[in-house]
PDB file of C-alpha atoms in Angstrom:
ATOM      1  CA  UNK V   1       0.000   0.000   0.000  1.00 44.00           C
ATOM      2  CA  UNK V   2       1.495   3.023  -1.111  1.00 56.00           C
ATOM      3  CA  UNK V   3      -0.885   5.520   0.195  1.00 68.00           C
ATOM      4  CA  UNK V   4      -1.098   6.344   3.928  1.00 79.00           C
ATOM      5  CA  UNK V   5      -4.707   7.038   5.366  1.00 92.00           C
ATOM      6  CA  UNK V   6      -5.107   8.838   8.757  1.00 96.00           C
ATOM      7  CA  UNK V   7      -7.690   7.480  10.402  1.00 98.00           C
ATOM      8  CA  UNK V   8      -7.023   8.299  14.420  1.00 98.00           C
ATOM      9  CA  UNK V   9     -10.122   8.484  16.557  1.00 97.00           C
ATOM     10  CA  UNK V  10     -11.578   6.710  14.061  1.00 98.00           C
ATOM     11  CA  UNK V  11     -14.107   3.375  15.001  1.00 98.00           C
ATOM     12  CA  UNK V  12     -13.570   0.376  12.189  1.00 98.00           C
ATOM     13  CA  UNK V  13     -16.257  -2.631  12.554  1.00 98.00           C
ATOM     14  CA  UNK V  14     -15.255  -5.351  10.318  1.00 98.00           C
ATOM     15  CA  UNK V  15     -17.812  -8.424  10.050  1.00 98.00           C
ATOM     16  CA  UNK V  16     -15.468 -12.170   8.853  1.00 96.00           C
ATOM     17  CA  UNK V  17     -12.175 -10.360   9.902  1.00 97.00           C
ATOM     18  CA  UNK V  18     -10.178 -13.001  12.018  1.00 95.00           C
ATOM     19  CA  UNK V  19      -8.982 -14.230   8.324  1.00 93.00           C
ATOM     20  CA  UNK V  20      -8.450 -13.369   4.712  1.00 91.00           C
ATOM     21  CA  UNK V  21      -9.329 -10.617   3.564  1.00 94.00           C
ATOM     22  CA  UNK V  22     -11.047  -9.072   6.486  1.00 96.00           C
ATOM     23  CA  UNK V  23      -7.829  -9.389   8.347  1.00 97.00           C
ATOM     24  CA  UNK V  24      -6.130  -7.527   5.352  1.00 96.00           C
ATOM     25  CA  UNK V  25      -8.597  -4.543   6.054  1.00 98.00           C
ATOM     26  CA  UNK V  26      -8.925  -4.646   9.861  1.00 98.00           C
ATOM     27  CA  UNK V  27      -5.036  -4.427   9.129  1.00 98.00           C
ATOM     28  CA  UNK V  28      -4.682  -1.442   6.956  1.00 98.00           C
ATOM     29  CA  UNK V  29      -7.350   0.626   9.365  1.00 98.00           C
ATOM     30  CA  UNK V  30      -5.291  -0.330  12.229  1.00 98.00           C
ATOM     31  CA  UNK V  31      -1.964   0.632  10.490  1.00 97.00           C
ATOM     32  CA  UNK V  32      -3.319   4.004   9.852  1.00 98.00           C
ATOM     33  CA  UNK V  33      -4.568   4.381  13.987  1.00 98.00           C
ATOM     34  CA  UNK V  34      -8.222   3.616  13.992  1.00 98.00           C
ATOM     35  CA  UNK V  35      -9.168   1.679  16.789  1.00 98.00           C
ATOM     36  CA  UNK V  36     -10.328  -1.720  14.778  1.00 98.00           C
ATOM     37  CA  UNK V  37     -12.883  -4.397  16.016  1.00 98.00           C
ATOM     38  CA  UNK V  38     -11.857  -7.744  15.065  1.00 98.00           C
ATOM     39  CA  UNK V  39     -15.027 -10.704  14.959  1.00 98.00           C
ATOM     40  CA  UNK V  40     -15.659 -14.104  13.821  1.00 97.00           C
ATOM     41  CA  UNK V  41     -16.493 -17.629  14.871  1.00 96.00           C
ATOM     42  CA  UNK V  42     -12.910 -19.024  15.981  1.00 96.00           C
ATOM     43  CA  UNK V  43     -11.741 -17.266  19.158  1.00 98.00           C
ATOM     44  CA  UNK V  44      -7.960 -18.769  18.717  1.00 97.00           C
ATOM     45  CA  UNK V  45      -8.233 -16.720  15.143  1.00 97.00           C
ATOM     46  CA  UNK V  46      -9.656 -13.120  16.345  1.00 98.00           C
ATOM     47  CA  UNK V  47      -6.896 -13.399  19.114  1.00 98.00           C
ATOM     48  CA  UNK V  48      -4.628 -13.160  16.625  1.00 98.00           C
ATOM     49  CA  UNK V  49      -5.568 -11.002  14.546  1.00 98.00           C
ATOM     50  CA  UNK V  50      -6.528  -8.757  16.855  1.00 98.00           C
ATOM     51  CA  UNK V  51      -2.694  -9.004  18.471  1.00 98.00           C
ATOM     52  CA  UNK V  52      -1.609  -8.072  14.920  1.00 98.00           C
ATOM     53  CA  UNK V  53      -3.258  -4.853  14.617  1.00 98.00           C
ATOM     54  CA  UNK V  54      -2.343  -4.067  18.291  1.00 98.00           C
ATOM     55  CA  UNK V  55       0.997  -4.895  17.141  1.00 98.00           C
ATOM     56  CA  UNK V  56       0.745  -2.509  13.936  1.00 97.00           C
ATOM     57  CA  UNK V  57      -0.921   0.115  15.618  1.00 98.00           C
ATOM     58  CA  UNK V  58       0.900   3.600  16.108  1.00 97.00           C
ATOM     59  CA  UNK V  59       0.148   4.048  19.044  1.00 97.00           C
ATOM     60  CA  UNK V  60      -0.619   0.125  20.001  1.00 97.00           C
ATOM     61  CA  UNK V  61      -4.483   0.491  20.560  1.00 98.00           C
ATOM     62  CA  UNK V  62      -5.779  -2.527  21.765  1.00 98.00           C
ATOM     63  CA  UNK V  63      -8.448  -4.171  18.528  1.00 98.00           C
ATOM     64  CA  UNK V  64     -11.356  -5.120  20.466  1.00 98.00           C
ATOM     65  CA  UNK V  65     -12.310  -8.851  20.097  1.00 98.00           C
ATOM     66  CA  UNK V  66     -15.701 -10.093  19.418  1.00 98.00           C
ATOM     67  CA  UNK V  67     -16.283 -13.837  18.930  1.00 98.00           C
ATOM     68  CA  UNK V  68     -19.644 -14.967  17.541  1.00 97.00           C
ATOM     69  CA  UNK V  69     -21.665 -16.594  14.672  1.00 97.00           C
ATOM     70  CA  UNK V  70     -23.433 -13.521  12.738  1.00 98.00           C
ATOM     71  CA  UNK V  71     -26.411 -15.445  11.328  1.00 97.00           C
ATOM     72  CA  UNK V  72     -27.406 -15.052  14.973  1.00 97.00           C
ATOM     73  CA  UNK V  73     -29.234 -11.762  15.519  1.00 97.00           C
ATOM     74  CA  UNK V  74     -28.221 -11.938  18.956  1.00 98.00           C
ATOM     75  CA  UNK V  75     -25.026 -12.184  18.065  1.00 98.00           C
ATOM     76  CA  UNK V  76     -25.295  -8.765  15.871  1.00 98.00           C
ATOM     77  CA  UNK V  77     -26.949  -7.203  18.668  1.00 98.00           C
ATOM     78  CA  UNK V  78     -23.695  -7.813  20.699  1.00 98.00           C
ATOM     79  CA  UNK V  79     -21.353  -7.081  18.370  1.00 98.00           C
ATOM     80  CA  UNK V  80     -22.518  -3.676  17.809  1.00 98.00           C
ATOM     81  CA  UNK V  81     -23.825  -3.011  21.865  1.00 98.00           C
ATOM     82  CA  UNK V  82     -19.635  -4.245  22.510  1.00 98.00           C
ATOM     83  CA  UNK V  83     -18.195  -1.704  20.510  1.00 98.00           C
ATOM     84  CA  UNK V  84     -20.599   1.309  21.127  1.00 98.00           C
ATOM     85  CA  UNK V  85     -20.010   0.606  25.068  1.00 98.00           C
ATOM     86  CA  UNK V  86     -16.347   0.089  24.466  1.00 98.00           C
ATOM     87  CA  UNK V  87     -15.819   2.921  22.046  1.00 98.00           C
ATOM     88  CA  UNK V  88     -18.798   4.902  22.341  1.00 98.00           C
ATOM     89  CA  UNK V  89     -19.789   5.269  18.128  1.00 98.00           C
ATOM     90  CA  UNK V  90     -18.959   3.515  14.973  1.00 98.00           C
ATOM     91  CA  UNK V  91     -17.475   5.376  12.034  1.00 98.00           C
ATOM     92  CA  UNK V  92     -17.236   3.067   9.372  1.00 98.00           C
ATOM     93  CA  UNK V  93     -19.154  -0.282   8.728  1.00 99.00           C
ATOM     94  CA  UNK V  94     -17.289  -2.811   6.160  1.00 98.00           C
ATOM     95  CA  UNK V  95     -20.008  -5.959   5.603  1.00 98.00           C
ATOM     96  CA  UNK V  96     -17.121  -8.504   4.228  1.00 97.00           C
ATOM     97  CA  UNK V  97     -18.482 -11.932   6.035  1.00 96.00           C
ATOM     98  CA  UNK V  98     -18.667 -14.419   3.128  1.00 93.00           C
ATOM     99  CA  UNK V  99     -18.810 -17.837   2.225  1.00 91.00           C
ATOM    100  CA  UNK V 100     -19.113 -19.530  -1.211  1.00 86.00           C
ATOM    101  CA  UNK V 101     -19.545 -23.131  -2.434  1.00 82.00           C
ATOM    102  CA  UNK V 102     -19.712 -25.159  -5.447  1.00 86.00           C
ATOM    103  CA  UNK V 103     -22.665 -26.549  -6.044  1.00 93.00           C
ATOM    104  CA  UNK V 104     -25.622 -27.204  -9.124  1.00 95.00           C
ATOM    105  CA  UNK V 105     -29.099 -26.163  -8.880  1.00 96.00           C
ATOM    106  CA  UNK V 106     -29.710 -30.653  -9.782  1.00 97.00           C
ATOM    107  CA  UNK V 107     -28.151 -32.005  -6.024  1.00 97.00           C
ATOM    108  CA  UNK V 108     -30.159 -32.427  -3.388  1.00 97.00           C
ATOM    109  CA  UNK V 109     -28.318 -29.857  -1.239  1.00 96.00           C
ATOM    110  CA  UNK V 110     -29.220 -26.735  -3.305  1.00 97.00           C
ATOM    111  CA  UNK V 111     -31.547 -24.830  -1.457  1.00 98.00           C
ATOM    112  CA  UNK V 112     -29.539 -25.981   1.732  1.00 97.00           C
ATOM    113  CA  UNK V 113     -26.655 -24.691   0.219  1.00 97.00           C
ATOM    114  CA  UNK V 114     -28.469 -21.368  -0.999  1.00 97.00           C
ATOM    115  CA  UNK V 115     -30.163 -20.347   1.895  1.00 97.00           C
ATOM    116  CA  UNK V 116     -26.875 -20.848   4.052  1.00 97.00           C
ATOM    117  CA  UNK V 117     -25.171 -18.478   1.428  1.00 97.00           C
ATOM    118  CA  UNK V 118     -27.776 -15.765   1.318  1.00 97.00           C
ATOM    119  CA  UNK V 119     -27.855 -15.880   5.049  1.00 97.00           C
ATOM    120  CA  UNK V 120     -24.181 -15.136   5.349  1.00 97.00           C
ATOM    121  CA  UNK V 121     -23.599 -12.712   2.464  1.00 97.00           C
ATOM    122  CA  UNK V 122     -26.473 -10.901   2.079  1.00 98.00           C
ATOM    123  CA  UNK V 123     -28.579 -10.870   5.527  1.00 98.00           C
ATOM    124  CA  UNK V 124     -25.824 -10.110   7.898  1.00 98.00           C
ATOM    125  CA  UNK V 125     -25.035  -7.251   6.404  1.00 98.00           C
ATOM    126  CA  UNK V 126     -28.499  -6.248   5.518  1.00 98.00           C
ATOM    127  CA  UNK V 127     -29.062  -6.810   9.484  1.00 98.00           C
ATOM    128  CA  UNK V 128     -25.882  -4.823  10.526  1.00 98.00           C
ATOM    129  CA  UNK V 129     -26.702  -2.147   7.849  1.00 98.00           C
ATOM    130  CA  UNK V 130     -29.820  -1.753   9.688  1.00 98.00           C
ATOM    131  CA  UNK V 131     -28.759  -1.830  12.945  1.00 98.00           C
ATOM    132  CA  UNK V 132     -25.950   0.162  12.796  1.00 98.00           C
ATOM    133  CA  UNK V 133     -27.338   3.405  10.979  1.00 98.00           C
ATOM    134  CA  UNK V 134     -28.402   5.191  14.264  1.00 98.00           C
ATOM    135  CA  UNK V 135     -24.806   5.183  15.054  1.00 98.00           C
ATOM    136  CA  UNK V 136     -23.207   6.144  11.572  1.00 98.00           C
ATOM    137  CA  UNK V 137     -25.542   8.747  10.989  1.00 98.00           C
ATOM    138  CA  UNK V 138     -24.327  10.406  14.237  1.00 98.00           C
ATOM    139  CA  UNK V 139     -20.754  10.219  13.255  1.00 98.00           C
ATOM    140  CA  UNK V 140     -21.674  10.874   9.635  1.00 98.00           C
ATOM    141  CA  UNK V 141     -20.084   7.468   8.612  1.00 98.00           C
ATOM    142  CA  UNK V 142     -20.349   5.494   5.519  1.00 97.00           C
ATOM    143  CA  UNK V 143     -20.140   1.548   5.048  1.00 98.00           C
ATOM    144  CA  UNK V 144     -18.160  -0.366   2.525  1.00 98.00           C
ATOM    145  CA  UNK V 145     -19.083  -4.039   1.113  1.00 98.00           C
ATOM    146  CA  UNK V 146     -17.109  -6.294   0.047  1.00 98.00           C
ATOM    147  CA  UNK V 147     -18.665  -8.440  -2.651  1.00 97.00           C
ATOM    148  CA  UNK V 148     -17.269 -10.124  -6.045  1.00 92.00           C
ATOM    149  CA  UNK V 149     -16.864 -10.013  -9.476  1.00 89.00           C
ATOM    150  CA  UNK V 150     -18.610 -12.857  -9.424  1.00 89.00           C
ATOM    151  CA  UNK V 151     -21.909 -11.209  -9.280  1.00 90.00           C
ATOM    152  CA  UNK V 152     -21.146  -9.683 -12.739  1.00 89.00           C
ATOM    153  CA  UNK V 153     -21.495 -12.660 -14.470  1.00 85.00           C
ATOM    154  CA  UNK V 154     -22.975 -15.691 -14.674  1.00 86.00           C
ATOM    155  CA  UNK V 155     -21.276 -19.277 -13.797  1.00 83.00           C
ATOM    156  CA  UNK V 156     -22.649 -22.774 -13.751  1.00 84.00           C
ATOM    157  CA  UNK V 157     -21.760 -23.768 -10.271  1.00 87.00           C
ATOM    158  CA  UNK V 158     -21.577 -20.446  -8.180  1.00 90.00           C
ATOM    159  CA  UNK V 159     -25.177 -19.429  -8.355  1.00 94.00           C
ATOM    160  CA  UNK V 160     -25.613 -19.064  -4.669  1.00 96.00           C
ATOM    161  CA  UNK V 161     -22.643 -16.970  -4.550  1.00 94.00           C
ATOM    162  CA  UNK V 162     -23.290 -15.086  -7.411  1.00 95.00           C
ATOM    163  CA  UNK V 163     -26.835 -14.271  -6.359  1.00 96.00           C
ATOM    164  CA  UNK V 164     -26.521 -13.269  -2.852  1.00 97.00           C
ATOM    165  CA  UNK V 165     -23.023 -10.845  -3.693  1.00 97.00           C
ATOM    166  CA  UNK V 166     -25.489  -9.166  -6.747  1.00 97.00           C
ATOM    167  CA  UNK V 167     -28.011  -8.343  -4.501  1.00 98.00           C
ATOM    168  CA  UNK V 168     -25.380  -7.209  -1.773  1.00 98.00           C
ATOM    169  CA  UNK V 169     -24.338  -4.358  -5.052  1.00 98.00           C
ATOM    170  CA  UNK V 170     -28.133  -3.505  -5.742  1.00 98.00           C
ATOM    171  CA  UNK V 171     -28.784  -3.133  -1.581  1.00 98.00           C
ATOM    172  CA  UNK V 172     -25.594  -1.105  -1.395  1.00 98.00           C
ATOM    173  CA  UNK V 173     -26.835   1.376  -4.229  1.00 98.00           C
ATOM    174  CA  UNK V 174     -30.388   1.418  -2.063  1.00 98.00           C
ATOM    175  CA  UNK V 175     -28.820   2.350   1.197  1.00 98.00           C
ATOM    176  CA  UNK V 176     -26.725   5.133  -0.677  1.00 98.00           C
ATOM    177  CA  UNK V 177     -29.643   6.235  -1.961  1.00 98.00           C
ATOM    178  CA  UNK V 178     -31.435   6.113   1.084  1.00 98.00           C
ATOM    179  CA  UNK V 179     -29.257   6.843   3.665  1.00 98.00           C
ATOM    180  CA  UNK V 180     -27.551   9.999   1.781  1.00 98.00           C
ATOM    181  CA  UNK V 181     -30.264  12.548   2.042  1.00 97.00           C
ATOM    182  CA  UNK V 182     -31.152  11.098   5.161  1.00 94.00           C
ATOM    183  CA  UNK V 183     -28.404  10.369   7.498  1.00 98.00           C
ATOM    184  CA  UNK V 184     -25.156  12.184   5.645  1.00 98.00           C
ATOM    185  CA  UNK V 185     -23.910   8.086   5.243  1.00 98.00           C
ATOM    186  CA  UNK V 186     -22.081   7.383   2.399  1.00 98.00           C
ATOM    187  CA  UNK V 187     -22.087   3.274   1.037  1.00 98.00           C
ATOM    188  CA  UNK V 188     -20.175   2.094  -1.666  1.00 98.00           C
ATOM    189  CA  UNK V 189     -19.076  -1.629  -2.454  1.00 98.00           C
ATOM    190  CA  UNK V 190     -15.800  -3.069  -3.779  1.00 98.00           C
ATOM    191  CA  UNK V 191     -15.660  -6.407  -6.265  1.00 96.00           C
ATOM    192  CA  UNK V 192     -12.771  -8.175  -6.129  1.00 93.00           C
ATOM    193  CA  UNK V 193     -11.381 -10.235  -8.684  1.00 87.00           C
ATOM    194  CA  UNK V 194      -9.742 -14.040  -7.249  1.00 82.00           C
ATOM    195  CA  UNK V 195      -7.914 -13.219  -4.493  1.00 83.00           C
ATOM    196  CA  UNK V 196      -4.500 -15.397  -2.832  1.00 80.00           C
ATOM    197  CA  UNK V 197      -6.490 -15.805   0.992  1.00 77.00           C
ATOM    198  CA  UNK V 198      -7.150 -19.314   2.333  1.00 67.00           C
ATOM    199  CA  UNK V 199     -10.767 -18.408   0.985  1.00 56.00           C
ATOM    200  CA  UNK V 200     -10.732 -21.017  -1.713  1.00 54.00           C
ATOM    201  CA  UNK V 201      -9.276 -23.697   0.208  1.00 54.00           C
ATOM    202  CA  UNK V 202     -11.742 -23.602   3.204  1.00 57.00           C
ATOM    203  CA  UNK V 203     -15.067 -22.735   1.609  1.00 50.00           C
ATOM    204  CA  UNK V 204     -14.738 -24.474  -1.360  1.00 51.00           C
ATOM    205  CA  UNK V 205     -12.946 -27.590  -0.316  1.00 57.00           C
ATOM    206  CA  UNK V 206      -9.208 -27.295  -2.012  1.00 62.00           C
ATOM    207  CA  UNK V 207      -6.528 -28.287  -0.525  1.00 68.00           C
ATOM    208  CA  UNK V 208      -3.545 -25.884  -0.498  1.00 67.00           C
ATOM    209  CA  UNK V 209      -1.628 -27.532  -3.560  1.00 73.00           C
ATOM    210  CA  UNK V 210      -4.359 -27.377  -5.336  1.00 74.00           C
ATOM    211  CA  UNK V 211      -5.215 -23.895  -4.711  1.00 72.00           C
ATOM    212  CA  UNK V 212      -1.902 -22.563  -5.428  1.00 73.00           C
ATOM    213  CA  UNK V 213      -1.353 -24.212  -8.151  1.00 78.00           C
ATOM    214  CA  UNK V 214      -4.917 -23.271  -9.465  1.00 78.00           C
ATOM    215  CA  UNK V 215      -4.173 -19.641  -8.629  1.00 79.00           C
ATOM    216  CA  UNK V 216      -0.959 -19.226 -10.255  1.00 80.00           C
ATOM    217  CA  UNK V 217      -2.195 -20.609 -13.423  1.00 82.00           C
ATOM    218  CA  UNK V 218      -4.897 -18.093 -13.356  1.00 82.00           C
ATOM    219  CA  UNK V 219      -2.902 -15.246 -12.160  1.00 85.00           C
ATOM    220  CA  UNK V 220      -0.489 -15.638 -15.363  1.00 88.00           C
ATOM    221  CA  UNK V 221      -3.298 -15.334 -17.656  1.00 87.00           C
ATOM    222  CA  UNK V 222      -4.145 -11.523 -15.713  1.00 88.00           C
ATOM    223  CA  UNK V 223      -3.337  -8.569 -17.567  1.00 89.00           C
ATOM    224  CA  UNK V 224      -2.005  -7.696 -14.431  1.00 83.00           C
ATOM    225  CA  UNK V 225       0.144 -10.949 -14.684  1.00 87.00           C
ATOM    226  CA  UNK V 226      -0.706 -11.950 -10.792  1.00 87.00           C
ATOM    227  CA  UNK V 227      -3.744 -12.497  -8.661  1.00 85.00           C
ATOM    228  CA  UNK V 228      -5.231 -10.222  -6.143  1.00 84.00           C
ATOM    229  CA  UNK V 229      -3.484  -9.559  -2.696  1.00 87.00           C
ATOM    230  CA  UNK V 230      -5.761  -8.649   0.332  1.00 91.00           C
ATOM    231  CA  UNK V 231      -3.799  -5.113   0.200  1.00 91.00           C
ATOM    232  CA  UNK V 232      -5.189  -4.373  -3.298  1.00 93.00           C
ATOM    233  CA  UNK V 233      -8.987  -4.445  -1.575  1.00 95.00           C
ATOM    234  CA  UNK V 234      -7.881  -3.585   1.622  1.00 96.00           C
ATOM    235  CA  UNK V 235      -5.992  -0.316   0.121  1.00 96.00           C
ATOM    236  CA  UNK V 236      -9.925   0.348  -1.861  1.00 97.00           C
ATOM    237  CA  UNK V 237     -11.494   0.274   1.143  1.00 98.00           C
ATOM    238  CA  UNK V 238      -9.359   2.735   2.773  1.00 98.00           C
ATOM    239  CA  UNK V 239      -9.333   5.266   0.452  1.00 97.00           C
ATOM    240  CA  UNK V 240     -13.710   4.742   0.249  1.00 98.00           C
ATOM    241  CA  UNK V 241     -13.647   5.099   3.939  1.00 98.00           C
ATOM    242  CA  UNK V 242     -11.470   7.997   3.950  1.00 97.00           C
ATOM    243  CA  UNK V 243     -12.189  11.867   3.558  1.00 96.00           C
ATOM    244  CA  UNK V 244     -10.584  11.405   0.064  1.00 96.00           C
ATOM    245  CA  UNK V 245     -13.960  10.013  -1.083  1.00 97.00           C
ATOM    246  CA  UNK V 246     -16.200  11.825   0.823  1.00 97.00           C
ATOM    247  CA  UNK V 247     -17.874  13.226  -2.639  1.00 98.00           C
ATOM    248  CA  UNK V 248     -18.320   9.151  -3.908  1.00 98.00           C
ATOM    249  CA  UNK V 249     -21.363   6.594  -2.981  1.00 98.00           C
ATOM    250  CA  UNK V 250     -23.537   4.501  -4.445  1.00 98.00           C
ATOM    251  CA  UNK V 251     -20.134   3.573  -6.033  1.00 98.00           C
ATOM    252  CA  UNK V 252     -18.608  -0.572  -7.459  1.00 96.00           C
ATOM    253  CA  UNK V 253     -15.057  -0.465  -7.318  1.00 96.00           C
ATOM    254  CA  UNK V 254     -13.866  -3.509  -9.145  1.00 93.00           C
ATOM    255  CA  UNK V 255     -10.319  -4.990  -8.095  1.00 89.00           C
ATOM    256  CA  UNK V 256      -9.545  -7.584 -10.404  1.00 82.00           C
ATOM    257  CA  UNK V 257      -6.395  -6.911 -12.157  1.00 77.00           C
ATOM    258  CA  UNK V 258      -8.482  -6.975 -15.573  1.00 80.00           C
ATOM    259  CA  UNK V 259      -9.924 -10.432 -14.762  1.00 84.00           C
ATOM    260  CA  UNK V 260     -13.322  -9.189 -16.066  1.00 81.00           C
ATOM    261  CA  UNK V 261     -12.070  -7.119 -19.239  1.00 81.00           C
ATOM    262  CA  UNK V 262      -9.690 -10.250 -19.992  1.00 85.00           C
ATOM    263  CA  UNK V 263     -12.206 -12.425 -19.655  1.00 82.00           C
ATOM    264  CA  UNK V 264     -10.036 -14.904 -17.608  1.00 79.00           C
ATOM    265  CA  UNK V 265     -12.497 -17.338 -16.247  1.00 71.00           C
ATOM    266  CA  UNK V 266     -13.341 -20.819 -15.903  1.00 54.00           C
ATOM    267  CA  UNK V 267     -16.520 -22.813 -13.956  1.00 43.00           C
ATOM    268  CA  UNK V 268     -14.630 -22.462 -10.597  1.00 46.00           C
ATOM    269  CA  UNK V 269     -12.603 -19.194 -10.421  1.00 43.00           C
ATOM    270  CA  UNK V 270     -15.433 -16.282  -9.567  1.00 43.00           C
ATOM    271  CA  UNK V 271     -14.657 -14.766  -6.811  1.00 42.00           C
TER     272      UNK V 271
END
């Protein structure tokens, strides 16, 4: 990241960030001195994450850690109730809990599957959308999500995925809409292209030799010549969060390193 964003006093909540890519954003906003709240299922994982961005942080603020499964409302409820007691406001929102699978619309675990996606992708950050706006619009916040490339096209075995990250774009353009005039809260969303995280490997059941070697295969054919690093979203989100942007929302930022435009795709790459 070659920009540096100052973001001191500043309150970062960041749903699925004890991994990935959400640990490459709670990262960056910790880097630049926001105090950064670090939640997800595995307690042994948001430990350690959070004792990175401690460890990052200029002047060593503590990440607050929140461990719990956000498909649970109650759940959500504490989330938000932890960091508004610890902190006392929220600044910026970034909905990036995700999970995909592989899976045709023909085997018996389809709507299983699909229901379990929209829940995660699209309803927890419908939920903390909702729940959170009485304390953005007081700190005259904005919210990034993270969705996908993926929802730009269509694929034969990602239709879950696909679905639920396309509606997360069309209820991002909503809320800007709505929560503009409003509330003074800006919402964009970032797409990015396939991404080197353990992602792959744990949602969609790769092992790691396969998913490297699937990855570098695909990052050659890039016009970029690589794949995606969590700093080339995580850098996105920054500058959307920051005062840089404050004239941008209802906004896709796409960070693919010309997946889309070269057309580099095959049944199991969307991201």
């Amino acid at each position: 990241m070659s920009v540096v964003y100052d973001f001191t006093g500043k309150v970062v909540l960041i749903t699925g960030s004890s991994a990935g890519m959400g640990e490459g954003i709670a990262l960056l906003f910790a880097k630049s001195g926001a105090n950064v709240v670090i939640t997800g299922r595995n307690a042994e994982r948001v430990a350690k994450v959070a004792k990175q961005c401690t460890d990052v942080s200029p002047k060593q603020l503590t990440a607050l850690e929140v461990v719990g499964n956000l498909t649970n409302k109650e759940d959500c409820n504490r989330l938000i109730e932890t960091t508004v007691q610890t902190f006392g406001k929220i600044d910026v929102l970034v909905n990036n809990a995700g999970i995909d699978c592989l899976v045709e619309i023909t085997d018996e675990c389809y709507y299983e599957k699909f229901l379990t996606t929209i829940n995660t992708n699209l309803n927890i950050a419908v939920y903390m959308t909702h729940k959170c706006v009485p304390y953005l619009a007081k700190t005259r916040g904005n919210i990034i999500n993270i969705a996908t490339i993926g929802a730009k096209r269509a694929s034969s075995d990602s239709s879950p995925y696909n679905i639920s990250k396309a509606a997360l774009i069309m209820f991002t353009k909503c809320m800007a809409a709505e929560l503009g005039p409003k509330h003074h809260i800006r919402v964009n969303v970032v797409n990015p292209g396939i991404t080197l995280t353990d992602f792959e490997c744990e949602s969609m059941g790769f092992n790691r030799e396969e998913s490297d070697r699937k990855l570098t295969a695909i990052g050659i054919q890039l016009p970029v010549g690589r794949v995606g690093q969590v700093s080339d979203t995580a850098s996105i989100v920054g500058y959307l969060a920051s005062n840089a942007a404050e004239f941008i929302t209802g906004s896709e930022y796409v960070a693919d390193g010309g997946q889309l435009v070269g057309n580099v795709f095959d049944s199991n790459t969307d991201y």
